[in-house]
Short mmCIF file of C-alpha atoms in Angstrom, two decimals:
data_model
loop_
_atom_site.label_atom_id
_atom_site.label_comp_id
_atom_site.label_asym_id
_atom_site.label_seq_id
_atom_site.Cartn_x
_atom_site.Cartn_y
_atom_site.Cartn_z
CA MET A 2 -5.72 10.94 6.83
CA SER A 3 -5.21 14.64 5.99
CA GLY A 4 -1.75 15.98 4.84
CA ALA A 5 -0.72 12.66 3.33
CA PRO A 6 3.04 13.41 1.54
CA GLU A 7 2.88 13.18 -2.27
CA LEU A 8 5.42 10.32 -3.32
CA ALA A 9 7.23 10.06 -6.55
CA VAL A 10 5.50 7.06 -7.80
CA GLY A 11 6.99 6.72 -11.33
CA ALA A 12 5.88 7.06 -15.07
CA ASN A 13 4.08 3.68 -14.86
CA ALA A 14 2.03 4.32 -11.80
CA PHE A 15 -1.60 4.21 -11.45
CA THR A 16 -2.10 1.21 -14.11
CA GLU A 17 -5.34 0.06 -12.45
CA ARG A 18 -3.70 -3.53 -12.44
CA GLY A 19 -5.73 -3.86 -9.02
CA ARG A 20 -9.11 -2.37 -10.30
CA ASP A 21 -12.01 -4.81 -8.79
CA LEU A 22 -9.58 -6.24 -6.08
CA GLU A 23 -10.22 -6.39 -2.57
CA VAL A 24 -6.76 -6.72 -0.32
CA ALA A 25 -6.63 -6.94 3.62
CA VAL A 26 -3.07 -6.21 4.80
CA VAL A 27 -2.35 -7.36 8.63
CA GLY A 28 0.46 -5.39 10.09
CA ALA A 29 1.20 -1.89 9.81
CA GLY A 30 4.82 -1.76 9.92
CA ALA A 31 7.42 -0.94 7.39
CA ILE A 32 6.64 -3.92 4.73
CA GLY A 33 2.90 -3.95 5.32
CA ALA A 34 2.63 0.13 4.76
CA THR A 35 4.55 -0.41 1.58
CA ALA A 36 2.89 -3.25 0.12
CA ALA A 37 -0.50 -1.48 0.89
CA TYR A 38 0.65 1.86 -0.90
CA ASP A 39 1.71 -0.31 -3.76
CA LEU A 40 -1.58 -2.00 -3.74
CA ALA A 41 -3.85 1.16 -3.74
CA ARG A 42 -1.86 2.90 -6.28
CA GLU A 43 -2.56 0.46 -8.84
CA GLY A 44 -6.28 0.75 -8.20
CA ALA A 45 -6.94 -2.20 -5.18
CA ASP A 46 -9.26 -1.75 -2.70
CA VAL A 47 -6.95 -2.36 0.35
CA THR A 48 -7.27 -2.17 4.08
CA LEU A 49 -4.39 -1.79 6.47
CA TYR A 50 -5.15 -2.95 9.75
CA ASP A 51 -2.94 -3.38 12.90
CA ARG A 52 -3.45 -4.23 16.53
CA GLY A 53 -1.58 -0.85 17.53
CA SER A 54 -0.65 2.21 16.11
CA ILE A 55 1.30 2.47 12.84
CA ALA A 56 4.92 1.45 13.28
CA SER A 57 4.00 0.22 16.96
CA GLY A 58 5.81 -3.02 16.51
CA SER A 59 9.49 -4.03 15.23
CA SER A 60 9.74 -1.31 12.51
CA GLY A 61 9.19 1.51 15.28
CA ARG A 62 12.25 -0.14 16.99
CA ALA A 63 14.67 -1.43 14.20
CA ALA A 64 18.03 0.29 13.46
CA GLY A 65 17.62 2.10 10.32
CA VAL A 66 20.54 0.89 8.94
CA CYS A 67 20.29 0.60 4.73
CA TYR A 68 22.67 -0.85 2.59
CA ASP A 69 23.09 -3.19 -0.46
CA ALA A 70 26.24 -5.01 1.12
CA PHE A 71 24.78 -8.48 -0.17
CA ALA A 72 26.73 -11.42 -2.10
CA ASP A 73 23.79 -13.15 -3.44
CA PRO A 74 22.57 -11.92 -6.52
CA LEU A 75 19.03 -12.03 -5.65
CA ASP A 76 19.56 -10.06 -2.43
CA ALA A 77 21.94 -7.29 -3.95
CA GLU A 78 18.91 -6.93 -6.19
CA ILE A 79 16.69 -6.21 -3.63
CA GLY A 80 18.99 -4.36 -1.45
CA SER A 81 19.96 -2.11 -4.55
CA ASP A 82 16.10 -1.67 -5.52
CA ALA A 83 15.38 -0.79 -1.54
CA ILE A 84 18.28 1.79 -1.61
CA GLU A 85 17.21 3.49 -4.53
CA ARG A 86 13.66 3.81 -3.42
CA PHE A 87 14.40 4.92 -0.37
CA ARG A 88 16.13 8.07 -1.92
CA ASP A 89 13.42 8.65 -4.21
CA LEU A 90 10.59 8.66 -1.46
CA SER A 91 12.49 10.56 0.76
CA GLY A 92 12.35 14.44 1.37
CA ASP A 93 11.63 17.25 3.59
CA ASP A 94 7.94 16.59 3.33
CA THR A 95 8.15 12.55 3.55
CA PHE A 96 11.04 11.42 5.65
CA PRO A 97 14.92 11.49 5.78
CA PHE A 98 17.46 9.52 4.17
CA VAL A 99 20.93 10.51 5.09
CA GLU A 100 23.70 9.10 2.64
CA CYS A 101 26.46 7.34 4.54
CA PRO A 102 29.31 4.86 3.68
CA TYR A 103 28.82 1.31 5.27
CA VAL A 104 32.18 -0.21 6.67
CA TRP A 105 32.17 -4.24 7.80
CA LEU A 106 35.30 -5.24 9.08
CA ALA A 107 37.40 -8.48 10.67
CA ARG A 108 40.00 -8.29 13.17
CA GLU A 109 43.19 -9.79 13.20
CA GLY A 110 42.97 -13.25 14.40
CA ASP A 111 39.56 -13.52 13.25
CA GLU A 112 40.29 -15.91 10.29
CA ARG A 113 36.87 -17.13 9.59
CA ASN A 114 35.52 -13.57 9.36
CA ALA A 115 38.37 -12.50 7.39
CA GLU A 116 38.12 -15.31 4.64
CA ALA A 117 34.05 -14.89 4.58
CA LEU A 118 34.45 -11.08 3.93
CA ARG A 119 36.95 -11.48 1.19
CA ASP A 120 34.73 -13.83 -0.52
CA GLN A 121 31.63 -11.63 0.15
CA ILE A 122 32.92 -8.84 -1.63
CA THR A 123 34.55 -10.64 -4.28
CA ARG A 124 30.87 -11.98 -5.21
CA MET A 125 29.48 -8.47 -4.52
CA GLN A 126 32.05 -7.19 -7.16
CA GLU A 127 31.03 -9.90 -9.88
CA ASN A 128 27.63 -8.93 -9.56
CA GLY A 129 28.22 -5.80 -10.10
CA THR A 130 27.73 -4.35 -6.71
CA ILE A 131 30.31 -1.32 -5.85
CA ALA A 132 32.12 -2.76 -2.89
CA LEU A 133 35.92 -1.87 -1.92
CA GLU A 134 38.15 -4.63 0.15
CA VAL A 135 40.75 -2.66 2.10
CA ASP A 136 43.23 -3.16 4.86
CA GLY A 137 43.16 -1.37 8.29
CA ASP A 138 45.80 1.18 7.03
CA GLU A 139 44.17 1.93 3.79
CA LEU A 140 40.38 2.14 6.29
CA ALA A 141 42.26 4.62 8.51
CA GLU A 142 43.01 6.83 5.17
CA ARG A 143 39.35 6.98 4.58
CA PHE A 144 37.70 7.14 8.26
CA ARG A 145 39.84 8.80 10.61
CA ALA A 146 37.36 8.37 13.49
CA LEU A 147 37.51 4.33 13.38
CA ARG A 148 40.27 2.31 15.31
CA THR A 149 41.92 0.35 12.76
CA ASP A 150 45.17 -1.02 14.11
CA ASP A 151 43.58 -4.35 14.81
CA VAL A 152 41.65 -4.70 11.46
CA ALA A 153 42.49 -7.63 9.08
CA VAL A 154 40.10 -6.65 6.45
CA ALA A 155 37.29 -4.70 5.64
CA GLY A 156 34.35 -3.76 3.14
CA ILE A 157 33.16 -0.27 2.28
CA ALA A 158 29.90 0.12 0.46
CA GLY A 159 29.08 3.43 -0.62
CA ALA A 160 25.33 2.65 -1.70
CA ALA A 161 24.08 3.03 1.93
CA GLY A 162 22.60 5.26 4.41
CA TYR A 163 20.11 5.49 7.38
CA THR A 164 16.50 6.75 8.01
CA ASP A 165 14.52 6.92 10.66
CA PRO A 166 12.00 3.67 10.54
CA ALA A 167 8.99 4.96 12.29
CA ALA A 168 8.88 8.03 9.93
CA TYR A 169 9.15 5.92 6.95
CA THR A 170 6.53 3.56 7.98
CA ALA A 171 3.95 6.61 8.95
CA CYS A 172 4.86 8.14 5.83
CA LEU A 173 4.18 5.24 3.72
CA ALA A 174 1.09 4.54 5.39
CA ALA A 175 -0.30 8.10 5.09
CA ALA A 176 0.80 7.62 1.45
CA ALA A 177 -1.29 4.63 1.08
CA ASP A 178 -4.27 6.76 2.67
CA GLY A 179 -3.72 9.33 0.03
CA VAL A 180 -4.06 6.98 -2.75
CA GLY A 181 -6.98 5.44 -1.40
CA ALA A 182 -6.60 2.78 1.09
CA THR A 183 -8.45 2.55 4.59
CA LEU A 184 -6.00 2.58 7.67
CA ARG A 185 -7.46 0.53 10.35
CA PRO A 186 -5.13 0.68 13.42
CA GLU A 187 -5.93 -0.14 16.61
CA THR A 188 -8.05 -3.11 14.97
CA PRO A 189 -6.79 -6.59 16.01
CA VAL A 190 -8.30 -9.23 12.90
CA ARG A 191 -8.02 -12.85 12.85
CA VAL A 192 -7.51 -14.41 9.40
CA ARG A 193 -9.57 -17.08 7.71
CA THR A 194 -9.17 -18.68 4.67
CA ASP A 195 -11.35 -20.59 1.78
CA PRO A 196 -12.45 -18.07 1.10
CA ALA A 197 -9.62 -15.22 2.32
CA ARG A 198 -11.05 -12.99 4.84
CA VAL A 199 -10.62 -11.12 8.31
CA VAL A 200 -12.50 -10.98 11.46
CA CYS A 201 -12.76 -7.94 13.53
CA ASP A 202 -11.96 -8.50 16.90
CA ALA A 203 -13.97 -5.67 18.07
CA ASP A 204 -17.31 -6.26 16.70
CA GLY A 205 -17.23 -9.58 15.46
CA SER A 206 -17.46 -8.59 11.86
CA THR A 207 -16.41 -10.74 8.97
CA HIS A 208 -15.02 -8.80 5.72
CA GLU A 209 -14.33 -11.24 2.96
CA VAL A 210 -11.53 -10.37 0.59
CA ASP A 211 -9.77 -11.48 -2.56
CA ALA A 212 -6.54 -11.73 -0.80
CA VAL A 213 -4.98 -10.94 2.47
CA LEU A 214 -1.35 -10.17 3.34
CA VAL A 215 -0.29 -10.85 6.58
CA ALA A 216 2.99 -8.64 7.31
CA ALA A 217 2.84 -8.87 10.89
CA GLY A 218 6.37 -9.23 11.87
CA ALA A 219 7.15 -10.92 14.67
CA HIS A 220 3.46 -11.87 15.58
CA THR A 221 2.99 -13.13 12.00
CA LYS A 222 3.52 -16.81 13.26
CA GLN A 223 0.92 -16.38 15.84
CA VAL A 224 -1.82 -14.59 13.14
CA LEU A 225 -1.46 -17.76 11.14
CA ALA A 226 -1.51 -20.15 13.80
CA ASP A 227 -5.33 -19.21 14.65
CA PRO A 228 -6.38 -20.43 11.22
CA GLY A 229 -4.08 -23.58 11.36
CA ILE A 230 -1.33 -22.52 8.89
CA PRO A 231 2.14 -23.27 10.64
CA ILE A 232 5.02 -21.47 9.14
CA ALA A 233 9.37 -21.98 9.97
CA MET A 234 9.41 -18.69 11.49
CA LYS A 235 11.05 -17.77 15.09
CA PRO A 236 11.07 -14.49 16.57
CA TYR A 237 14.16 -13.49 18.70
CA ARG A 238 14.98 -10.70 20.79
CA VAL A 239 17.84 -7.87 19.93
CA GLN A 240 18.69 -4.66 21.80
CA ALA A 241 20.33 -1.44 20.48
CA LEU A 242 20.95 1.88 22.53
CA VAL A 243 21.77 5.49 21.64
CA VAL A 244 24.27 7.47 23.06
CA ASP A 245 25.07 11.12 23.06
CA CYS A 246 28.25 12.08 21.20
CA GLU A 247 29.59 12.74 17.86
CA LEU A 248 30.02 10.95 14.78
CA ALA A 249 29.29 11.70 11.10
CA GLU A 250 30.18 8.78 9.67
CA PRO A 251 30.57 5.91 8.86
CA MET A 252 28.36 3.36 9.55
CA CYS A 253 30.44 0.18 10.84
CA TYR A 254 29.66 -3.80 11.62
CA ASP A 255 32.07 -5.31 13.53
CA ALA A 256 31.59 -8.91 12.76
CA THR A 257 34.09 -10.03 15.33
CA GLY A 258 32.71 -8.24 18.36
CA GLU A 259 29.13 -8.52 16.66
CA PHE A 260 27.84 -5.15 17.09
CA TYR A 261 27.06 -2.10 14.60
CA LEU A 262 26.76 1.35 14.87
CA ARG A 263 25.71 4.29 12.69
CA PRO A 264 25.30 8.10 13.39
CA HIS A 265 21.82 9.16 14.77
CA PRO A 266 20.42 12.64 14.92
CA GLU A 267 21.13 12.20 19.10
CA GLY A 268 24.71 10.59 18.68
CA VAL A 269 25.20 7.23 17.87
CA LEU A 270 22.96 4.45 17.47
CA ALA A 271 24.67 0.99 18.25
CA GLY A 272 23.04 -2.68 18.78
CA ASP A 273 23.77 -6.43 18.99
CA GLY A 274 22.58 -8.31 22.32
CA THR A 275 21.10 -11.19 19.98
CA GLU A 276 19.27 -13.75 22.13
CA TYR A 277 19.51 -17.36 20.54
CA VAL A 278 16.15 -18.16 21.65
CA GLU A 279 12.81 -17.79 20.54
CA ALA A 280 10.92 -14.86 22.15
CA ASP A 281 7.06 -14.34 23.00
CA PRO A 282 6.46 -11.47 20.78
CA ASP A 283 3.54 -10.56 23.51
CA ALA A 284 5.40 -11.23 26.84
CA TYR A 285 9.23 -10.20 25.68
CA ASP A 286 11.23 -7.71 27.87
CA ARG A 287 10.97 -4.61 25.67
CA ASP A 288 13.81 -2.98 27.95
CA ALA A 289 17.23 -3.34 27.61
CA SER A 290 19.25 -6.15 29.83
CA PRO A 291 21.09 -5.24 32.46
CA GLY A 292 24.87 -4.57 31.64
CA PHE A 293 23.87 -4.51 27.96
CA ALA A 294 24.26 -0.87 27.63
CA THR A 295 27.30 -0.38 29.81
CA ASP A 296 29.30 -3.49 27.94
CA LEU A 297 28.20 -2.44 24.39
CA LEU A 298 29.27 1.53 25.05
CA GLU A 299 32.86 -0.14 26.16
CA ARG A 300 33.05 -1.78 23.04
CA VAL A 301 31.85 1.28 20.49
CA ALA A 302 34.39 3.32 22.44
CA ARG A 303 37.02 1.13 21.61
CA ARG A 304 36.15 0.84 17.93
CA VAL A 305 35.68 4.65 17.74
CA PRO A 306 38.02 6.03 20.16
CA GLY A 307 37.56 9.67 19.44
CA ILE A 308 34.27 9.64 20.87
CA HIS A 309 34.59 10.06 24.92
CA LEU A 310 31.43 8.30 26.43
CA GLU A 311 30.34 8.54 29.60
CA PRO A 312 27.19 6.75 31.51
CA ASP A 313 25.41 9.76 31.78
CA ASP A 314 25.74 10.18 27.65
CA LEU A 315 23.28 7.15 27.25
CA VAL A 316 20.18 8.45 25.94
CA ARG A 317 18.27 5.12 25.87
CA ALA A 318 18.47 1.72 25.31
CA TRP A 319 15.66 -0.85 24.13
CA ALA A 320 14.70 -4.26 23.02
CA GLY A 321 13.07 -5.42 19.77
CA LEU A 322 12.13 -8.36 18.09
CA CYS A 323 13.63 -9.58 14.56
CA THR A 324 12.44 -12.95 12.99
CA ALA A 325 14.38 -16.25 11.88
CA THR A 326 13.65 -18.89 9.64
CA PRO A 327 15.65 -22.26 8.96
CA ASP A 328 17.93 -20.92 5.78
CA ARG A 329 17.68 -17.28 6.96
CA ASP A 330 15.83 -16.44 4.05
CA PRO A 331 12.49 -14.60 4.68
CA LEU A 332 9.11 -16.09 3.60
CA VAL A 333 7.29 -13.84 1.14
CA GLY A 334 4.86 -15.08 -1.10
CA GLU A 335 1.60 -16.95 -1.22
CA LEU A 336 0.92 -19.60 1.36
CA GLU A 337 -2.49 -20.87 0.00
CA ASP A 338 -5.12 -19.52 -2.40
CA GLY A 339 -5.54 -16.03 -1.65
CA LEU A 340 -3.23 -15.76 1.54
CA TYR A 341 0.23 -14.31 1.30
CA VAL A 342 2.89 -13.82 4.08
CA ALA A 343 6.03 -11.40 4.42
CA THR A 344 8.14 -12.33 7.59
CA GLY A 345 11.30 -13.89 8.70
CA PHE A 346 13.98 -11.25 7.58
CA GLN A 347 16.60 -12.04 10.02
CA GLY A 348 16.93 -8.62 11.17
CA HIS A 349 17.29 -7.15 7.43
CA GLY A 350 13.57 -6.16 7.35
CA PHE A 351 13.48 -2.64 7.47
CA MET A 352 16.25 -2.40 5.17
CA ARG A 353 14.55 -4.45 2.19
CA ALA A 354 11.04 -3.13 3.07
CA PRO A 355 10.64 -0.68 -0.13
CA ALA A 356 11.66 -3.39 -2.62
CA ILE A 357 9.75 -6.39 -0.74
CA GLY A 358 6.73 -4.31 0.09
CA GLU A 359 6.60 -3.36 -3.70
CA ARG A 360 7.35 -7.11 -4.81
CA VAL A 361 4.84 -8.76 -2.76
CA ALA A 362 2.34 -6.32 -3.60
CA ASP A 363 3.07 -7.20 -7.35
CA GLN A 364 2.75 -11.11 -6.58
CA VAL A 365 -0.95 -10.18 -5.08
CA LEU A 366 -1.78 -8.45 -8.32
CA GLY A 367 -0.79 -11.33 -10.58
CA GLY A 368 3.02 -11.04 -10.80
CA GLU A 369 5.58 -13.75 -10.65
CA GLY A 370 6.82 -13.31 -6.89
CA ILE A 371 10.43 -14.51 -5.38
CA ASP A 372 10.62 -18.20 -6.06
CA PRO A 373 13.83 -18.52 -3.41
CA PHE A 374 11.65 -16.83 -0.74
CA ASP A 375 8.42 -18.98 -1.59
CA PRO A 376 7.36 -19.57 2.07
CA THR A 377 5.87 -23.15 0.85
CA ARG A 378 9.71 -24.41 0.53
CA PHE A 379 8.75 -25.32 4.31
CA ASP A 380 6.09 -27.65 5.83
CA GLY A 381 6.44 -24.87 8.88
CA ASP A 382 7.47 -27.43 11.65
CA GLU A 383 10.96 -27.48 10.98
CA SER A 384 13.40 -27.44 13.83
CA PHE A 385 16.17 -24.80 13.65
CA ASP A 386 18.37 -22.68 16.07
CA VAL A 387 18.22 -19.00 16.07
CA VAL A 388 21.57 -17.34 14.66
CA GLU A 389 22.44 -13.57 14.61
CA GLY A 390 20.90 -11.69 11.67
CA MET A 391 24.07 -9.21 11.23
CA THR A 392 26.70 -11.61 10.34
CA ILE A 393 28.79 -12.40 7.19
CA ARG A 394 27.30 -15.07 5.40
CA GLU A 395 29.81 -17.74 4.16
CA ASN A 396 29.57 -19.61 0.72
#
């Protein structure tokens, strides 16, 4: 790919840890493209496959909200590293990253979320994450665009921002190409093990490699089912929209109302609409459900009363897929010899892609991996319910 952007790679880049290592990455979304880039810049012979185009799956439909507002120390570390890398890699010639405060709130009368939010902020502060707890009056002083008279408690995280997920993914794929990776979009493949290899459906050719990383988003379960490897993951449908109006800041998650919003170049991007059932990644409805936009726009207008929304202001509405696991932690790491996976991010995959892609690439190269995210912690046949991804996790 010509014109591949030159990304800041740090003083320890190009150490050739991957010399003589062949890796197939299946899935050219944000995590797959990031991992391909990190592997290729370490000298590995990398091929990045996708059944569609770059960022044609969940990454291209993601909200682009990025923050480190996590109470768990590991999640906080990964979130912080991801934010730092978004900053380092972004630029005029790569992709935009707009610094923007992130607010999450619980309304009066919602004691469960209010207590969980207070506990979350305390643990964040104990972990060294910069987060402030404020009431409605203090929130109003900082962000006059928000309605705050119904707010019981809110958190403010300054290490946050937003970006264009498709632009990020295309940039990292181009950068991977620029450091030697081979890009194979529009190339459906099947995975085989013992030894690790991929089979190209187009011509039936087999490519034996040292390692295969399956980062195919909602299709990961299907890809691994073909060689008979079950995983405890369920895709589920979520919805979002863009409306033509003006909002400079902040990004906001209303935990009581279960919706989020952020500034967007065309106005405001907002989302909710989680469906609590497993979705078919090949047959799900990619259009928003009837009534979704009308209902969400009413809620957005109540939270941001300064923006006057009309039905004609709707730019577009759509549906995408997220992936759930039994414990709401992702599946990242080695499933069996030479076979790695990265999925199950519960709606937080894109925002953690720069750090997760880097970490799973490191494990392929011989690093230790992320023990709490070890995909072998489940048998793969567990029964569990789909829950909303953007929620306040209780201790």
